[in-house]
XYZ file of C-alpha atoms in Angstrom:
754
model
C -43.357 43.918 -26.794
C -46.454 42.759 -24.976
C -46.423 39.901 -22.668
C -48.842 37.885 -24.801
C -46.633 38.280 -27.885
C -43.613 37.227 -25.989
C -45.079 34.214 -24.512
C -46.355 33.245 -28.054
C -42.570 33.762 -29.496
C -41.153 31.616 -26.810
C -43.564 28.800 -27.390
C -42.905 29.016 -31.071
C -39.210 28.963 -30.419
C -39.460 26.024 -28.133
C -41.098 24.158 -30.710
C -38.498 24.665 -33.167
C -35.615 23.421 -30.655
C -37.464 20.757 -28.707
C -40.098 17.904 -29.712
C -40.403 17.280 -25.889
C -42.926 20.132 -25.859
C -45.212 18.028 -27.978
C -46.001 15.892 -25.118
C -42.757 14.040 -25.205
C -43.118 12.005 -28.412
C -40.158 9.776 -29.446
C -38.772 10.087 -32.825
C -40.158 7.575 -35.282
C -37.905 4.411 -35.311
C -35.391 4.736 -37.999
C -35.449 8.591 -38.434
C -32.406 10.129 -37.706
C -31.604 12.906 -35.104
C -31.139 16.434 -36.317
C -27.699 16.193 -34.719
C -25.216 17.431 -37.310
C -22.719 19.975 -35.934
C -24.378 22.981 -37.442
C -27.992 21.962 -36.492
C -27.197 21.494 -32.902
C -25.332 24.841 -32.912
C -28.310 26.522 -34.176
C -30.844 24.978 -31.761
C -28.407 25.747 -28.723
C -28.219 29.269 -29.750
C -31.872 29.529 -30.326
C -32.649 28.095 -27.000
C -29.726 30.171 -25.207
C -31.448 33.474 -26.563
C -34.562 32.737 -24.654
C -33.086 31.790 -21.277
C -32.943 34.182 -18.288
C -30.075 34.398 -16.082
C -31.538 32.160 -13.651
C -32.315 29.588 -16.345
C -28.803 29.719 -17.436
C -27.237 29.283 -14.129
C -29.760 26.638 -13.446
C -28.531 24.353 -16.455
C -24.977 24.472 -14.732
C -26.298 23.338 -11.403
C -26.553 19.749 -10.111
C -28.389 18.305 -7.105
C -28.238 14.877 -5.352
C -31.036 13.058 -4.198
C -32.621 12.450 -0.787
C -34.300 9.236 0.364
C -38.346 9.706 0.105
C -39.866 7.854 2.984
C -43.201 8.075 1.423
C -42.282 6.417 -2.112
C -39.279 4.430 -0.677
C -36.899 5.498 -3.235
C -34.470 8.176 -4.055
C -36.145 11.608 -4.917
C -35.208 15.247 -5.135
C -35.787 17.128 -1.796
C -38.544 19.616 -1.422
C -36.301 22.539 -2.146
C -34.655 20.621 -5.262
C -38.336 20.043 -6.504
C -38.923 23.903 -6.311
C -35.758 24.617 -8.012
C -36.577 22.384 -10.609
C -39.903 24.001 -11.289
C -38.341 27.440 -11.600
C -35.681 26.025 -14.124
C -32.578 26.418 -11.730
C -31.631 22.720 -12.113
C -29.985 21.113 -15.002
C -28.944 17.616 -13.717
C -29.413 15.350 -10.813
C -27.434 12.605 -9.492
C -28.194 9.744 -7.455
C -31.884 9.507 -8.556
C -32.244 5.659 -9.687
C -34.991 3.636 -11.348
C -37.197 4.518 -14.276
C -39.940 5.663 -12.181
C -38.110 8.052 -10.049
C -36.226 9.699 -13.072
C -39.345 9.890 -15.266
C -41.300 11.540 -12.343
C -38.733 14.460 -12.062
C -38.314 14.458 -15.851
C -42.073 14.980 -16.499
C -41.731 18.209 -14.314
C -38.894 19.360 -16.319
C -40.523 19.100 -19.706
C -43.935 19.815 -18.704
C -43.757 22.215 -15.870
C -40.660 24.450 -16.410
C -40.881 27.462 -18.725
C -38.584 26.163 -21.380
C -38.972 22.602 -20.962
C -35.185 21.466 -20.848
C -34.868 17.859 -20.212
C -32.754 16.942 -17.071
C -29.563 14.810 -17.173
C -29.517 11.959 -14.742
C -25.972 10.746 -13.323
C -24.901 8.203 -11.088
C -21.475 6.379 -10.247
C -21.876 3.266 -12.612
C -18.261 2.392 -12.063
C -17.789 -1.695 -12.705
C -21.515 -2.606 -12.913
C -25.041 -1.209 -12.269
C -27.039 -4.313 -10.882
C -24.775 -6.875 -12.221
C -21.367 -6.064 -10.452
C -17.897 -6.849 -12.426
C -14.676 -7.066 -11.161
C -13.420 -3.545 -9.680
C -11.478 -1.615 -12.308
C -8.005 -2.305 -11.111
C -8.920 -6.405 -11.090
C -10.437 -5.847 -14.593
C -7.022 -4.165 -15.848
C -5.098 -7.081 -14.563
C -6.741 -9.052 -17.446
C -4.795 -6.810 -19.802
C -7.900 -7.379 -21.983
C -9.375 -3.770 -22.817
C -11.811 -5.430 -25.029
C -13.260 -7.213 -21.959
C -13.484 -3.961 -20.138
C -15.343 -2.269 -23.100
C -17.824 -5.223 -22.884
C -18.499 -5.070 -19.175
C -18.857 -1.339 -19.640
C -21.584 -1.823 -22.318
C -23.564 -4.454 -20.179
C -23.477 -1.981 -17.222
C -24.483 0.901 -19.499
C -27.481 -1.215 -20.620
C -28.395 -1.870 -17.178
C -28.555 1.860 -15.863
C -29.773 3.248 -19.156
C -33.210 1.023 -18.528
C -33.167 2.497 -15.073
C -33.300 5.901 -16.473
C -29.725 6.813 -16.035
C -28.074 8.966 -18.642
C -24.588 9.581 -17.479
C -22.077 7.772 -15.557
C -19.147 9.301 -13.463
C -16.812 6.643 -15.066
C -14.167 5.594 -16.352
C -11.946 6.820 -13.391
C -8.466 7.025 -15.373
C -6.330 8.344 -12.752
C -2.797 6.990 -12.606
C -1.988 5.437 -8.998
C 1.578 4.732 -7.782
C 0.975 4.586 -4.315
C -1.172 1.732 -3.181
C -2.164 3.479 0.152
C -4.408 5.620 -1.924
C -7.616 3.845 -1.567
C -8.974 5.117 -4.986
C -6.363 2.834 -6.664
C -8.831 0.371 -6.760
C -11.158 2.352 -9.281
C -8.595 2.814 -11.986
C -6.098 0.751 -14.084
C -3.024 1.055 -12.006
C 0.320 2.684 -12.327
C 1.050 2.647 -16.117
C -0.207 5.316 -18.647
C 0.057 3.124 -21.692
C -1.966 0.444 -19.946
C -4.193 3.111 -18.402
C -4.749 4.782 -21.683
C -6.041 1.529 -23.372
C -8.415 0.764 -20.738
C -9.739 4.516 -20.673
C -10.558 4.471 -24.174
C -12.227 1.087 -24.122
C -14.392 1.986 -21.322
C -15.342 5.034 -22.923
C -16.358 3.214 -26.010
C -18.072 0.583 -23.664
C -20.205 3.129 -21.805
C -20.978 5.619 -24.484
C -20.276 4.157 -27.698
C -19.646 6.485 -30.969
C -23.319 7.959 -30.942
C -24.393 9.780 -27.803
C -28.079 9.067 -28.617
C -28.191 5.459 -27.967
C -30.751 4.389 -25.519
C -28.802 1.713 -24.260
C -25.733 3.675 -23.619
C -24.571 6.232 -21.076
C -22.947 9.587 -21.351
C -19.187 8.707 -19.870
C -17.105 10.741 -17.660
C -13.312 10.928 -17.515
C -12.231 11.628 -13.949
C -10.426 12.864 -11.982
C -9.022 15.795 -13.999
C -6.014 15.927 -13.113
C -3.729 13.737 -11.118
C -5.988 13.038 -8.377
C -3.963 9.762 -7.936
C -0.846 11.340 -7.072
C -1.689 12.761 -3.511
C 1.243 13.210 -1.235
C 1.306 10.169 1.378
C -1.277 8.397 -0.307
C -4.024 10.186 1.419
C -7.197 10.884 -0.249
C -7.925 14.494 -1.307
C -4.381 15.451 -0.282
C -1.913 17.831 -2.193
C -0.401 16.852 -5.503
C 2.742 18.371 -6.354
C 4.631 17.359 -9.469
C 6.620 18.720 -12.627
C 4.633 19.718 -15.594
C 6.699 17.151 -17.338
C 5.661 14.290 -14.972
C 1.911 15.578 -15.113
C 2.083 15.177 -18.883
C 4.149 12.008 -19.430
C 2.706 9.917 -16.764
C -0.819 11.355 -15.475
C -2.507 13.060 -18.420
C -2.063 10.447 -21.270
C -5.242 8.228 -20.046
C -7.347 11.356 -20.013
C -6.125 12.419 -23.403
C -7.020 8.707 -24.644
C -10.434 9.096 -23.346
C -10.981 12.440 -24.967
C -9.620 10.933 -28.300
C -12.335 8.388 -27.589
C -14.951 10.864 -27.800
C -15.932 11.149 -23.927
C -18.589 13.491 -23.656
C -17.677 14.767 -20.082
C -14.760 15.282 -17.847
C -15.092 15.686 -14.001
C -12.414 18.179 -12.463
C -10.685 16.669 -9.410
C -10.527 17.908 -5.509
C -6.867 18.119 -5.486
C -4.585 20.999 -6.241
C -1.642 20.641 -8.481
C 1.481 23.114 -7.722
C -0.583 25.499 -5.867
C -3.577 25.463 -8.037
C -6.913 23.618 -7.095
C -7.832 21.470 -10.369
C -11.287 22.971 -10.219
C -9.715 26.410 -10.775
C -7.229 25.765 -12.999
C -7.592 27.567 -16.368
C -4.264 25.729 -17.417
C -5.875 22.265 -17.216
C -9.377 22.775 -18.064
C -9.187 25.325 -20.802
C -5.475 25.654 -22.315
C -4.804 21.760 -22.269
C -8.264 20.150 -22.337
C -10.030 22.742 -24.730
C -7.261 24.249 -26.725
C -4.788 21.567 -27.044
C -6.831 18.546 -26.859
C -9.888 20.144 -28.509
C -12.330 18.755 -26.258
C -15.984 19.848 -26.893
C -17.962 18.510 -24.101
C -18.498 19.693 -20.872
C -16.694 19.560 -17.424
C -18.682 18.896 -14.196
C -17.051 19.223 -10.715
C -16.567 16.664 -8.375
C -18.825 17.024 -5.250
C -18.529 20.481 -3.898
C -15.038 20.791 -5.423
C -15.838 24.500 -6.401
C -16.905 25.166 -2.984
C -13.638 23.848 -1.885
C -11.862 26.357 -3.916
C -12.369 28.677 -1.001
C -11.246 25.898 1.407
C -7.923 25.593 -0.403
C -7.461 29.347 0.423
C -7.413 30.860 -3.006
C -10.914 32.214 -2.892
C -12.062 34.661 -0.154
C -15.792 33.635 -0.339
C -18.026 31.167 -2.121
C -18.937 33.831 -4.830
C -15.176 34.212 -5.697
C -14.636 30.400 -5.723
C -17.572 29.981 -8.193
C -15.919 32.814 -10.558
C -12.664 31.052 -10.477
C -14.110 27.773 -11.108
C -16.540 28.833 -14.071
C -13.821 30.938 -15.521
C -11.354 28.068 -15.385
C -13.871 25.884 -17.403
C -15.779 23.890 -14.774
C -19.227 24.062 -16.485
C -21.555 22.260 -14.151
C -21.386 22.635 -10.325
C -21.945 19.127 -8.478
C -23.745 20.196 -5.052
C -22.061 23.389 -3.783
C -24.735 25.296 -5.344
C -22.597 28.339 -5.853
C -23.467 28.962 -9.564
C -27.248 28.936 -9.237
C -27.233 30.889 -5.833
C -24.062 33.195 -5.749
C -23.062 33.988 -9.575
C -25.959 36.361 -10.276
C -24.487 39.242 -8.064
C -21.073 38.555 -9.728
C -22.818 39.127 -13.344
C -24.583 42.354 -12.197
C -21.537 43.875 -10.565
C -19.327 42.864 -13.492
C -16.847 40.389 -11.810
C -18.477 37.527 -14.097
C -18.788 38.157 -17.860
C -22.036 36.851 -19.206
C -20.240 35.260 -22.136
C -18.556 32.934 -19.826
C -21.878 31.810 -18.387
C -23.302 31.489 -22.117
C -20.388 29.279 -23.087
C -21.001 26.874 -20.224
C -24.431 26.808 -20.812
C -23.765 25.750 -24.679
C -21.714 23.171 -23.635
C -24.456 21.418 -21.524
C -27.077 22.094 -23.810
C -24.918 20.868 -26.673
C -24.613 17.529 -25.027
C -28.517 17.335 -24.106
C -29.028 17.876 -27.757
C -26.626 15.343 -29.061
C -28.065 12.660 -26.519
C -31.456 13.139 -28.050
C -32.987 14.334 -24.786
C -35.176 16.870 -26.578
C -36.561 14.271 -28.822
C -36.966 11.463 -26.051
C -36.401 12.843 -22.545
C -37.134 9.325 -20.911
C -34.926 7.459 -23.555
C -37.153 4.544 -23.547
C -36.464 3.613 -19.968
C -39.370 1.822 -17.969
C -40.189 -0.787 -15.272
C -40.481 -3.251 -17.917
C -37.220 -2.802 -19.545
C -35.572 -2.753 -16.375
C -36.965 -6.036 -15.363
C -35.699 -7.428 -18.743
C -32.301 -6.450 -18.664
C -31.211 -6.594 -15.047
C -28.900 -9.563 -13.949
C -29.438 -11.732 -16.981
C -27.700 -14.879 -17.607
C -25.815 -13.108 -20.133
C -24.453 -10.757 -17.634
C -23.746 -13.191 -15.124
C -21.771 -15.158 -17.596
C -19.604 -12.074 -18.464
C -19.127 -11.471 -14.905
C -18.063 -14.851 -14.261
C -15.515 -14.644 -17.399
C -14.404 -11.185 -16.331
C -13.539 -12.342 -12.812
C -11.520 -15.424 -13.784
C -9.375 -13.209 -16.399
C -8.727 -10.781 -13.676
C -7.189 -13.342 -11.310
C -3.399 -13.469 -11.027
C -1.476 -16.184 -9.872
C 1.550 -14.733 -7.666
C 3.022 -18.113 -6.725
C 2.294 -21.780 -7.361
C 5.133 -23.754 -5.416
C 5.646 -27.277 -6.999
C 2.384 -26.845 -8.892
C 0.032 -27.088 -5.997
C -2.757 -25.627 -8.063
C -4.952 -26.523 -9.728
C -6.335 -29.014 -7.190
C -7.288 -32.083 -8.523
C -9.821 -35.056 -7.796
C -6.959 -36.688 -5.713
C -7.568 -33.960 -3.062
C -10.018 -35.546 -0.845
C -10.344 -32.826 1.927
C -10.245 -29.263 1.727
C -10.427 -26.677 4.543
C -11.590 -23.136 3.629
C -10.527 -20.717 6.247
C -10.626 -17.137 6.410
C -13.327 -14.073 7.024
C -13.824 -13.172 3.507
C -14.746 -16.822 2.446
C -18.406 -16.739 3.343
C -19.067 -12.896 2.771
C -21.660 -12.145 -0.001
C -20.907 -8.344 0.595
C -16.993 -7.824 0.255
C -16.980 -9.152 -3.350
C -18.938 -6.463 -4.684
C -16.102 -3.877 -3.912
C -16.270 -0.132 -3.589
C -18.807 1.819 -5.797
C -21.041 -1.072 -6.341
C -23.954 0.992 -7.484
C -27.309 -1.191 -7.092
C -25.596 -4.191 -6.722
C -26.803 -6.350 -4.172
C -25.171 -9.067 -1.687
C -27.977 -11.437 -2.248
C -26.989 -11.694 -5.848
C -23.326 -12.694 -4.885
C -21.953 -16.089 -5.008
C -19.787 -16.369 -2.191
C -16.077 -18.132 -2.423
C -17.058 -20.950 -0.116
C -20.360 -21.455 -2.094
C -18.479 -21.310 -5.161
C -15.718 -23.854 -4.044
C -18.224 -26.270 -2.725
C -20.323 -26.257 -5.874
C -17.235 -26.783 -7.967
C -14.958 -28.794 -6.128
C -15.051 -32.760 -7.549
C -17.837 -34.867 -6.288
C -15.795 -36.974 -3.887
C -13.909 -33.900 -2.507
C -15.119 -32.540 1.074
C -14.925 -28.972 1.564
C -15.266 -27.767 5.164
C -15.343 -24.255 6.489
C -13.953 -22.502 9.390
C -13.979 -18.600 9.885
C -10.703 -18.428 12.009
C -10.743 -14.827 12.668
C -12.298 -11.336 11.456
C -11.252 -8.982 8.926
C -9.734 -6.403 10.800
C -10.458 -7.085 14.488
C -7.977 -8.565 17.098
C -10.003 -11.604 18.052
C -7.808 -14.494 18.107
C -10.115 -17.057 19.680
C -11.002 -19.008 16.322
C -7.168 -19.386 15.105
C -6.372 -22.422 17.457
C -9.666 -24.238 16.243
C -8.796 -23.393 12.486
C -5.362 -25.034 12.828
C -6.666 -27.825 14.595
C -9.222 -28.773 11.758
C -6.454 -27.903 9.016
C -4.552 -30.757 10.478
C -6.836 -33.240 9.293
C -7.362 -31.697 5.648
C -5.230 -32.363 2.575
C -5.046 -28.538 1.518
C -6.102 -25.339 3.278
C -7.234 -22.357 1.326
C -7.297 -19.180 3.267
C -9.259 -16.648 2.090
C -7.833 -13.195 3.148
C -7.542 -9.616 2.479
C -9.562 -6.453 2.704
C -13.220 -5.597 3.214
C -14.804 -3.611 0.484
C -14.869 -0.563 2.720
C -10.930 -0.605 3.111
C -10.524 0.733 -0.403
C -12.260 3.168 -2.553
C -13.010 6.896 -1.738
C -11.669 8.081 1.768
C -10.136 4.555 2.172
C -6.428 5.152 2.283
C -4.509 3.166 4.511
C -0.970 3.808 6.213
C -0.035 -0.183 6.546
C -1.275 -2.142 3.736
C -0.499 -5.768 5.014
C -3.114 -8.069 5.609
C -5.541 -6.263 8.379
C -6.240 -7.453 11.705
C -4.975 -10.654 12.774
C -5.087 -12.290 9.529
C -1.491 -13.134 9.176
C -1.344 -14.787 12.613
C -4.334 -17.104 11.164
C -2.190 -17.806 8.258
C 0.967 -18.570 10.199
C -0.945 -21.032 12.310
C -2.407 -22.746 9.301
C 1.250 -22.878 7.628
C 2.643 -24.301 10.797
C 0.247 -27.492 10.496
C 2.337 -28.433 7.539
C -0.602 -28.581 5.148
C -0.427 -27.115 1.422
C -1.828 -23.649 2.095
C -3.285 -21.808 -0.781
C -4.033 -18.030 -0.192
C -6.745 -16.396 -1.967
C -6.332 -12.739 -1.757
C -9.386 -10.316 -1.985
C -8.317 -6.851 -1.737
C -8.773 -3.301 -3.652
C -5.342 -2.512 -3.857
C -1.694 -4.162 -3.903
C -0.808 -5.452 -0.313
C 2.473 -5.741 1.559
C 2.602 -9.685 2.182
C 6.298 -10.698 2.340
C 5.567 -13.588 4.850
C 2.730 -14.837 2.848
C 4.809 -14.643 -0.232
C 7.669 -16.643 1.294
C 5.507 -19.154 3.195
C 2.436 -19.926 1.434
C 2.098 -22.766 -1.165
C 0.277 -20.696 -3.918
C -1.233 -17.340 -3.917
C -3.924 -16.398 -6.252
C -4.895 -12.584 -6.261
C -8.674 -12.279 -6.643
C -9.225 -8.468 -6.021
C -12.960 -7.607 -5.464
C -14.321 -9.986 -8.044
C -17.867 -9.124 -8.326
C -21.017 -11.173 -8.258
C -19.677 -14.328 -9.681
C -16.837 -14.379 -7.313
C -17.294 -18.013 -6.136
C -17.950 -19.493 -9.436
C -14.794 -17.692 -10.759
C -12.551 -18.705 -7.968
C -13.572 -22.432 -8.307
C -13.070 -22.311 -12.034
C -9.482 -21.301 -11.618
C -8.702 -22.934 -8.190
C -9.847 -26.513 -9.758
C -8.320 -25.869 -13.330
C -11.297 -25.322 -15.455
C -9.906 -22.012 -16.228
C -5.907 -21.403 -16.533
C -5.153 -18.011 -15.085
C -3.676 -15.422 -17.268
C -3.882 -12.010 -15.364
C -1.114 -9.632 -14.876
C -0.429 -7.219 -12.299
C -1.485 -3.585 -13.314
C 0.421 -2.243 -10.287
C 3.591 -3.086 -8.383
C 3.263 -4.963 -5.356
C 5.859 -3.763 -2.483
C 7.805 -5.546 -0.011
C 7.557 -2.832 2.552
C 5.237 0.221 2.905
C 8.387 2.249 3.299
C 9.363 1.362 -0.430
C 6.078 3.274 -1.524
C 5.746 4.730 -4.018
C 7.432 2.065 -5.964
C 6.787 1.576 -9.851
C 8.437 0.192 -12.674
C 9.136 3.156 -14.817
C 11.146 5.030 -12.471
C 14.177 7.012 -13.486
C 17.875 5.699 -13.051
C 19.265 8.044 -10.879
C 22.995 9.050 -10.808
C 23.673 6.308 -8.349
C 21.820 3.185 -9.409
C 21.225 0.520 -6.786
C 23.903 -1.954 -6.633
C 24.640 -4.740 -4.422
C 28.436 -4.016 -4.831
C 28.297 -0.456 -3.587
C 27.044 0.811 -0.535
C 26.709 4.492 -1.632
C 23.873 3.729 -4.082
C 20.108 4.188 -4.146
C 18.726 1.402 -1.940
C 17.532 0.513 1.620
C 19.328 -0.876 4.594
C 16.553 -2.942 5.844
C 14.875 -4.201 2.482
C 15.807 -4.858 -0.973
C 14.989 -2.150 -3.442
C 13.375 -4.355 -5.733
C 9.309 -5.221 -5.471
C 7.776 -8.269 -4.313
C 5.988 -8.694 -7.576
C 6.585 -6.526 -10.245
C 4.116 -4.566 -12.628
C 3.128 -6.927 -15.495
C 3.730 -10.273 -13.218
C 1.671 -13.178 -13.208
C 2.100 -16.895 -13.605
C 0.140 -19.853 -15.380
C -0.451 -23.347 -14.878
C 1.603 -23.802 -17.984
C 4.813 -22.112 -18.739
C 5.947 -20.158 -21.792
C 9.505 -19.500 -23.497
C 10.442 -16.418 -25.301
C 12.990 -16.592 -28.198
C 14.153 -15.269 -31.583
C 13.704 -11.630 -30.795
C 14.133 -9.669 -33.917
C 14.208 -5.920 -35.356
C 13.191 -5.114 -38.732
C 16.193 -2.822 -38.778
C 18.906 -1.627 -36.424
C 18.470 1.924 -37.711
C 15.088 3.541 -37.613
C 14.680 6.538 -39.684
C 12.751 9.692 -38.515
C 9.550 8.774 -40.659
C 9.877 5.060 -40.616
C 8.598 2.458 -38.237
C 10.202 -0.590 -36.644
C 8.768 -4.090 -36.425
C 9.690 -5.964 -33.474
C 9.138 -9.701 -33.459
C 9.407 -12.574 -31.021
C 8.647 -16.137 -30.700
C 6.529 -17.449 -27.790
C 5.989 -21.060 -27.399
C 3.959 -23.038 -24.560
C 6.462 -25.267 -22.991
C 4.104 -26.733 -20.441
C 1.203 -29.379 -20.521
C -1.774 -27.064 -20.612
C -3.468 -24.583 -22.915
C -2.777 -21.102 -21.775
C -2.860 -17.522 -22.315
C 0.033 -15.398 -21.984
C 0.173 -11.513 -22.304
C 3.420 -10.458 -24.472
C 4.685 -7.400 -23.110
C 6.897 -4.875 -25.002
C 9.266 -2.174 -23.328
C 11.378 0.423 -24.665
C 14.374 2.636 -22.936
C 15.620 5.723 -24.329
C 19.347 5.913 -23.125
C 20.082 9.362 -23.577
C 17.946 12.149 -23.736
C 17.824 16.092 -23.223
C 16.215 15.274 -19.985
C 16.375 12.143 -17.767
C 14.200 8.997 -19.084
C 12.533 6.166 -17.387
C 14.582 2.803 -17.061
C 11.795 1.373 -19.471
C 8.445 2.273 -20.466
C 5.356 -0.115 -21.553
C 4.727 0.463 -25.194
C 2.582 -2.504 -26.285
C 1.022 -5.808 -25.086
C -0.659 -8.675 -26.995
C -2.755 -11.690 -25.305
C -2.339 -14.779 -27.178
C -3.536 -18.178 -26.300
C -1.353 -21.375 -27.072
C -1.774 -25.013 -26.920
C 0.935 -27.284 -25.508
C 4.047 -27.076 -27.568
C 2.373 -24.533 -29.774
C 4.473 -21.578 -30.827
C 3.451 -18.187 -32.323
C 5.335 -15.131 -33.480
C 4.131 -11.976 -32.046
C 4.915 -8.462 -33.618
C 4.807 -5.088 -32.440
C 5.233 -1.790 -34.383
C 7.067 1.094 -33.009
C 6.840 4.644 -34.776
C 8.508 7.677 -33.724
C 5.320 8.765 -31.412
C 5.841 5.965 -29.462
C 9.435 7.356 -28.577
C 8.374 10.801 -28.017
C 8.473 12.827 -24.721
C 8.428 16.124 -23.391
C 11.892 17.432 -23.847
C 14.082 20.248 -22.279
C 12.119 22.781 -23.878
C 8.727 21.303 -23.099
C 8.304 20.058 -26.771
C 6.585 16.737 -27.025
C 9.102 15.112 -29.707
C 11.527 11.996 -29.962
C 15.165 12.524 -30.006
C 18.002 10.728 -31.908
C 19.936 8.122 -30.166
C 20.198 4.915 -28.830
C 16.945 2.400 -27.669
C 16.637 -0.953 -26.206
C 13.668 -2.995 -26.594
C 12.685 -5.510 -24.056
C 10.069 -8.442 -24.607
C 8.851 -10.899 -22.146
C 6.365 -11.990 -19.632
C 6.461 -8.959 -17.114
C 8.434 -5.474 -16.693
C 11.536 -7.245 -15.647
C 11.887 -8.918 -19.147
C 15.509 -9.629 -20.118
C 15.158 -10.496 -23.710
C 16.366 -7.376 -25.424
C 17.887 -5.783 -28.779
C 18.951 -2.375 -29.652
C 18.535 0.203 -32.374
C 19.256 3.641 -33.323
C 16.957 6.518 -34.238
C 18.334 8.927 -36.727
C 16.535 12.031 -38.334
């Protein structure tokens, strides 16, 4: 075949698969994408037949940005630009802004041989420019629809800036609060975690991948990254297959069922096999069992780290293991693009393996409509129109207030009323405009944040004087300001101490061996309490903290987490009673770091803890119970549970059971309550947890109002991985518990029969 004829054939084929080759015209409004399964597969196969080995491996290569000192923005490096022009890059991450992404996309669709558009990815975790509460805080709302809404808003901002793909949601179950990345997930429970995983996928991505205002979502980090030994990031994970499947995998599966387009393989090993080289995880479970048809991207250099783990002798071997296991796109190790051609040549890697990975990547690009509109409508005009709108800020304020958890309220200290004439606000985090952003704050800016002191001053009653004294730093040992804070506190009616962690103290590579209040913050609090004044603690942190002294001596404790740009306004809304707090803990607060890991759905053991028997499972120096249990959270009103009913005391194999309970607002304020349903399987072929969350409902009640709340339990809700590693329910006795947290006492029993 002559070179002229071959070039003409390639050009004609490109026209068939990509309208990007026609000057990047967008499809007319209302004209549907040719995105039926058969059509997409035909286009993928047609394009794949045209690709060289270098171009195929290029589609599996993701590069990060550098800072362009001339353009003053993120950009590709000089070598990255060259690789792009050679067709050796399929995706960039950390290139932000419509101008920056468009400039690289123009190179891809105008200057490369096959004109395949790029995917631009970014960690849009809890907001792009408008920053919402950290995911752990948002999970404390127990409102998946709220999380879906904030994810959708974040996606709209990022998409306008040329981003196509977010590396979120993080769906890792975390039972150890020492692990810094607990901040990015939904806590310790697989049922709650699954609900939020699915909601965030729907919010970021929606149901159709070609929406120009949404993003391709990524469920990460597959798998069990949240279970590292010692709570130390990147560390070894070692657990049984049963624990993996029952406690850690459900949120990933929920994300897959919600249609997530990509998953990210994790850094850790599980039982001796790094996740990024685990065919069992990435092929057997993910693709064969769950029928996932998107693609898998590695975490940053996690394919390269397969060699460091010690199961590959060199980079090429690591790449072969990763690609063969099912990691389709290599983030930043450059192994696939640089090393795997030789493996194909000498037969260590089959071309069919490469082709399948390329198909998965191209399939997503076609489904997203990138070949029709590689720019997806991103522009500087659109960026300015959608960033940090009043609608987004209002949502951020509501999301923050719904995430707050009232942990203590002695004698109804909160909310503060007009009778409070003077308030002293103390603490290093009260004036911070940076720390409320939390970890992974994308393009969030401190200048946009309403600090806690700003919000309290604006929100206080007109005749209430609000004074601020710093007192101490977040994590230093300087005590010189403590005495001054105590002196000023003596003249105030109420003291509000804003304490906790800086944003840098949680997130990736931010594990802590001690998770109490850092620095001398507790010394500051002790001095304030010693004045005898009512002392309200506002906690700002990215994980559950160990705060036994605070829990005993503070007058009130309100957990804020890292609440985002509307931190101060939301705090004032709750402190002054405009909003009644309704948050519930998504993770247990231990009494001591020595109790960790501590979680509600533990096994009972052969010698359950008992005060009456020394030879039972407990400690000599601390109670075995948590400081605050999973699901815990108070309100400015009170709720009573009664009249628990079951539709039957015997549930047949094919039936479902209806659980009903009456909930009454017995206080004087309107409030919201999260009604929680737990189940216990008393006897199984393998040991079962003491109880498991199987349902929750958030309801609003006026003073004196009652509502009847119902839940349906089916056989699938009672299923587990039995002694033969079959996922099934087993006949026997079950208890249901309904109440306000995981220590709910109102209970009833039923039998499951085949």
